[in-house]
Amino acid sequence: METVATISAVRERVQAWRRAGARVVFVPTMGNLHAGHVSLIETARRYGERFVSSIFVNPMQFGPNEDFAHYPRTPHEDERMLADAGCDLMFMPDVAEIYPHGSERAARVEVPGLSRILEGEFRPGHMEGVSTVVAKLFHIVEPDVAVFGEKDFQQLTVIRRMVTELCMRVEIVGAPTLRDTDGLALSSRNQYLTAAERKLAPVIFRTLTAAAARVRSGDADFASIERFGFQELERAGLRPDYFSVRRAEDLATPSADARALVILTAARLGKARLIDNVQVARPGD
Ligand code: PAF
């Protein structure tokens, strides 16, 4: 695997592969890789012949009081993990390469409706930061396919919509969430948890699973399911931001006849803010 830091080096490698007829698959990340990221590369391998991953902690998607400065950075381990996973090119730019005029003055890409709900309500500007950097990375790498984890379900939905709206040529693939044996979704932010908090954290997936079981059994009182989930998390000692039942396709509030749903939550536990979701199909008539 080769590691490069400039846009021109990425373009040169990718163009050569494309001339040779290879399909290029891209996995953007913020580094501090874990098994969940490796599984994204494994998914990527089903869609092409050449694999690019980026490691870039994107300042634009962090709020002023968030963990940008402290976000874990482990470039050497990341490089080893990507090489072992069969990645061909690791793109690790510095901030000035991506935001030559600073991230505050950068041109922006936004998907207004989808960006401002759920995460957007609690992390203003976050989704705009994600769509902007992903659009930039797509212009740099020009992949045929890009893989994103379903753990960040709203992010995946925003990116799919951005790609459709802006007529981008890339195919977006969602990869299932990887979980620890007790159900906790793998995330770089799990390392902010103390040992006691780590023991508590699987309540998030247990509560989502219980809520999904209610939906699956035909319960269409989504407001009551949302209250149940929120209160369960509070009772366990977490501080939930939201626990919400939405239409999987576009994250709209579901009507009683909606079939494909997703239940999403974000909750704070100690220093960590954890997000998770489960998709659920409602029974047909
Ligand atoms: O999911 C992430 O790691 C980031 O939000 C992404 C997509 C790499 C954009 O910075």
JSON list of N, CA and C in Angstrom, two decimals, residues 51-80:
[
{"chain": "A", "resi": 51, "resn": "PHE", "atom": "N", "xyz": [-8.47, -0.11, -4.28]},
{"chain": "A", "resi": 51, "resn": "PHE", "atom": "CA", "xyz": [-9.11, 0.42, -3.07]},
{"chain": "A", "resi": 51, "resn": "PHE", "atom": "C", "xyz": [-8.33, 1.60, -2.51]},
{"chain": "A", "resi": 52, "resn": "VAL", "atom": "N", "xyz": [-9.08, 2.68, -2.26]},
{"chain": "A", "resi": 52, "resn": "VAL", "atom": "CA", "xyz": [-8.49, 3.89, -1.69]},
{"chain": "A", "resi": 52, "resn": "VAL", "atom": "C", "xyz": [-9.21, 4.16, -0.37]},
{"chain": "A", "resi": 53, "resn": "SER", "atom": "N", "xyz": [-8.44, 4.53, 0.65]},
{"chain": "A", "resi": 53, "resn": "SER", "atom": "CA", "xyz": [-9.07, 4.97, 1.89]},
{"chain": "A", "resi": 53, "resn": "SER", "atom": "C", "xyz": [-8.45, 6.32, 2.28]},
{"chain": "A", "resi": 54, "resn": "SER", "atom": "N", "xyz": [-9.27, 7.20, 2.84]},
{"chain": "A", "resi": 54, "resn": "SER", "atom": "CA", "xyz": [-8.73, 8.48, 3.32]},
{"chain": "A", "resi": 54, "resn": "SER", "atom": "C", "xyz": [-8.79, 8.50, 4.83]},
{"chain": "A", "resi": 55, "resn": "ILE", "atom": "N", "xyz": [-7.77, 9.15, 5.41]},
{"chain": "A", "resi": 55, "resn": "ILE", "atom": "CA", "xyz": [-7.72, 9.36, 6.85]},
{"chain": "A", "resi": 55, "resn": "ILE", "atom": "C", "xyz": [-7.67, 10.87, 7.01]},
{"chain": "A", "resi": 56, "resn": "PHE", "atom": "N", "xyz": [-8.77, 11.46, 7.44]},
{"chain": "A", "resi": 56, "resn": "PHE", "atom": "CA", "xyz": [-8.79, 12.92, 7.56]},
{"chain": "A", "resi": 56, "resn": "PHE", "atom": "C", "xyz": [-9.79, 13.30, 8.65]},
{"chain": "A", "resi": 57, "resn": "VAL", "atom": "N", "xyz": [-9.28, 13.87, 9.73]},
{"chain": "A", "resi": 57, "resn": "VAL", "atom": "CA", "xyz": [-10.16, 14.34, 10.80]},
{"chain": "A", "resi": 57, "resn": "VAL", "atom": "C", "xyz": [-10.63, 15.73, 10.35]},
{"chain": "A", "resi": 58, "resn": "ASN", "atom": "N", "xyz": [-11.89, 15.78, 9.95]},
{"chain": "A", "resi": 58, "resn": "ASN", "atom": "CA", "xyz": [-12.42, 16.93, 9.23]},
{"chain": "A", "resi": 58, "resn": "ASN", "atom": "C", "xyz": [-12.90, 18.03, 10.19]},
{"chain": "A", "resi": 59, "resn": "PRO", "atom": "N", "xyz": [-12.16, 19.14, 10.27]},
{"chain": "A", "resi": 59, "resn": "PRO", "atom": "CA", "xyz": [-12.56, 20.16, 11.25]},
{"chain": "A", "resi": 59, "resn": "PRO", "atom": "C", "xyz": [-13.96, 20.69, 11.04]},
{"chain": "A", "resi": 60, "resn": "MET", "atom": "N", "xyz": [-14.41, 20.70, 9.76]},
{"chain": "A", "resi": 60, "resn": "MET", "atom": "CA", "xyz": [-15.71, 21.33, 9.49]},
{"chain": "A", "resi": 60, "resn": "MET", "atom": "C", "xyz": [-16.89, 20.58, 10.12]},
{"chain": "A", "resi": 61, "resn": "GLN", "atom": "N", "xyz": [-16.71, 19.31, 10.46]},
{"chain": "A", "resi": 61, "resn": "GLN", "atom": "CA", "xyz": [-17.85, 18.58, 11.01]},
{"chain": "A", "resi": 61, "resn": "GLN", "atom": "C", "xyz": [-17.86, 18.54, 12.54]},
{"chain": "A", "resi": 62, "resn": "PHE", "atom": "N", "xyz": [-16.94, 19.28, 13.17]},
{"chain": "A", "resi": 62, "resn": "PHE", "atom": "CA", "xyz": [-16.91, 19.35, 14.63]},
{"chain": "A", "resi": 62, "resn": "PHE", "atom": "C", "xyz": [-17.40, 20.73, 15.07]},
{"chain": "A", "resi": 63, "resn": "GLY", "atom": "N", "xyz": [-18.24, 20.76, 16.09]},
{"chain": "A", "resi": 63, "resn": "GLY", "atom": "CA", "xyz": [-18.70, 22.04, 16.65]},
{"chain": "A", "resi": 63, "resn": "GLY", "atom": "C", "xyz": [-17.60, 22.63, 17.53]},
{"chain": "A", "resi": 64, "resn": "PRO", "atom": "N", "xyz": [-17.76, 23.92, 17.91]},
{"chain": "A", "resi": 64, "resn": "PRO", "atom": "CA", "xyz": [-16.72, 24.60, 18.71]},
{"chain": "A", "resi": 64, "resn": "PRO", "atom": "C", "xyz": [-16.43, 23.91, 20.05]},
{"chain": "A", "resi": 65, "resn": "ASN", "atom": "N", "xyz": [-17.46, 23.25, 20.64]},
{"chain": "A", "resi": 65, "resn": "ASN", "atom": "CA", "xyz": [-17.21, 22.61, 21.95]},
{"chain": "A", "resi": 65, "resn": "ASN", "atom": "C", "xyz": [-17.06, 21.10, 21.82]},
{"chain": "A", "resi": 66, "resn": "GLU", "atom": "N", "xyz": [-16.75, 20.63, 20.62]},
{"chain": "A", "resi": 66, "resn": "GLU", "atom": "CA", "xyz": [-16.64, 19.18, 20.42]},
{"chain": "A", "resi": 66, "resn": "GLU", "atom": "C", "xyz": [-15.17, 18.73, 20.47]},
{"chain": "A", "resi": 67, "resn": "ASP", "atom": "N", "xyz": [-14.95, 17.44, 20.15]},
{"chain": "A", "resi": 67, "resn": "ASP", "atom": "CA", "xyz": [-13.67, 16.80, 20.46]},
{"chain": "A", "resi": 67, "resn": "ASP", "atom": "C", "xyz": [-12.66, 16.81, 19.31]},
{"chain": "A", "resi": 68, "resn": "PHE", "atom": "N", "xyz": [-12.71, 17.84, 18.42]},
{"chain": "A", "resi": 68, "resn": "PHE", "atom": "CA", "xyz": [-11.77, 17.86, 17.28]},
{"chain": "A", "resi": 68, "resn": "PHE", "atom": "C", "xyz": [-10.31, 17.72, 17.74]},
{"chain": "A", "resi": 69, "resn": "ALA", "atom": "N", "xyz": [-9.92, 18.55, 18.71]},
{"chain": "A", "resi": 69, "resn": "ALA", "atom": "CA", "xyz": [-8.51, 18.57, 19.13]},
{"chain": "A", "resi": 69, "resn": "ALA", "atom": "C", "xyz": [-8.12, 17.23, 19.77]},
{"chain": "A", "resi": 70, "resn": "HIS", "atom": "N", "xyz": [-9.07, 16.59, 20.45]},
{"chain": "A", "resi": 70, "resn": "HIS", "atom": "CA", "xyz": [-8.75, 15.37, 21.20]},
{"chain": "A", "resi": 70, "resn": "HIS", "atom": "C", "xyz": [-9.13, 14.11, 20.45]},
{"chain": "A", "resi": 71, "resn": "TYR", "atom": "N", "xyz": [-9.73, 14.26, 19.26]},
{"chain": "A", "resi": 71, "resn": "TYR", "atom": "CA", "xyz": [-10.17, 13.06, 18.53]},
{"chain": "A", "resi": 71, "resn": "TYR", "atom": "C", "xyz": [-8.95, 12.16, 18.34]},
{"chain": "A", "resi": 72, "resn": "PRO", "atom": "N", "xyz": [-9.07, 10.85, 18.67]},
{"chain": "A", "resi": 72, "resn": "PRO", "atom": "CA", "xyz": [-7.88, 10.00, 18.64]},
{"chain": "A", "resi": 72, "resn": "PRO", "atom": "C", "xyz": [-7.26, 9.88, 17.24]},
{"chain": "A", "resi": 73, "resn": "ARG", "atom": "N", "xyz": [-5.97, 10.13, 17.17]},
{"chain": "A", "resi": 73, "resn": "ARG", "atom": "CA", "xyz": [-5.24, 10.05, 15.88]},
{"chain": "A", "resi": 73, "resn": "ARG", "atom": "C", "xyz": [-4.15, 8.99, 16.01]},
{"chain": "A", "resi": 74, "resn": "THR", "atom": "N", "xyz": [-4.23, 7.96, 15.18]},
{"chain": "A", "resi": 74, "resn": "THR", "atom": "CA", "xyz": [-3.30, 6.82, 15.28]},
{"chain": "A", "resi": 74, "resn": "THR", "atom": "C", "xyz": [-2.81, 6.44, 13.87]},
{"chain": "A", "resi": 75, "resn": "PRO", "atom": "N", "xyz": [-2.10, 7.36, 13.19]},
{"chain": "A", "resi": 75, "resn": "PRO", "atom": "CA", "xyz": [-1.78, 7.14, 11.78]},
{"chain": "A", "resi": 75, "resn": "PRO", "atom": "C", "xyz": [-0.97, 5.88, 11.49]},
{"chain": "A", "resi": 76, "resn": "HIS", "atom": "N", "xyz": [-0.04, 5.54, 12.38]},
{"chain": "A", "resi": 76, "resn": "HIS", "atom": "CA", "xyz": [0.82, 4.38, 12.08]},
{"chain": "A", "resi": 76, "resn": "HIS", "atom": "C", "xyz": [0.02, 3.08, 12.15]},
{"chain": "A", "resi": 77, "resn": "GLU", "atom": "N", "xyz": [-0.79, 2.95, 13.21]},
{"chain": "A", "resi": 77, "resn": "GLU", "atom": "CA", "xyz": [-1.65, 1.76, 13.32]},
{"chain": "A", "resi": 77, "resn": "GLU", "atom": "C", "xyz": [-2.64, 1.72, 12.16]},
{"chain": "A", "resi": 78, "resn": "ASP", "atom": "N", "xyz": [-3.17, 2.88, 11.79]},
{"chain": "A", "resi": 78, "resn": "ASP", "atom": "CA", "xyz": [-4.15, 2.93, 10.68]},
{"chain": "A", "resi": 78, "resn": "ASP", "atom": "C", "xyz": [-3.51, 2.43, 9.39]},
{"chain": "A", "resi": 79, "resn": "GLU", "atom": "N", "xyz": [-2.30, 2.86, 9.16]},
{"chain": "A", "resi": 79, "resn": "GLU", "atom": "CA", "xyz": [-1.58, 2.49, 7.93]},
{"chain": "A", "resi": 79, "resn": "GLU", "atom": "C", "xyz": [-1.41, 0.96, 7.88]},
{"chain": "A", "resi": 80, "resn": "ARG", "atom": "N", "xyz": [-1.02, 0.40, 9.03]},
{"chain": "A", "resi": 80, "resn": "ARG", "atom": "CA", "xyz": [-0.81, -1.05, 9.09]},
{"chain": "A", "resi": 80, "resn": "ARG", "atom": "C", "xyz": [-2.13, -1.79, 8.85]}
]
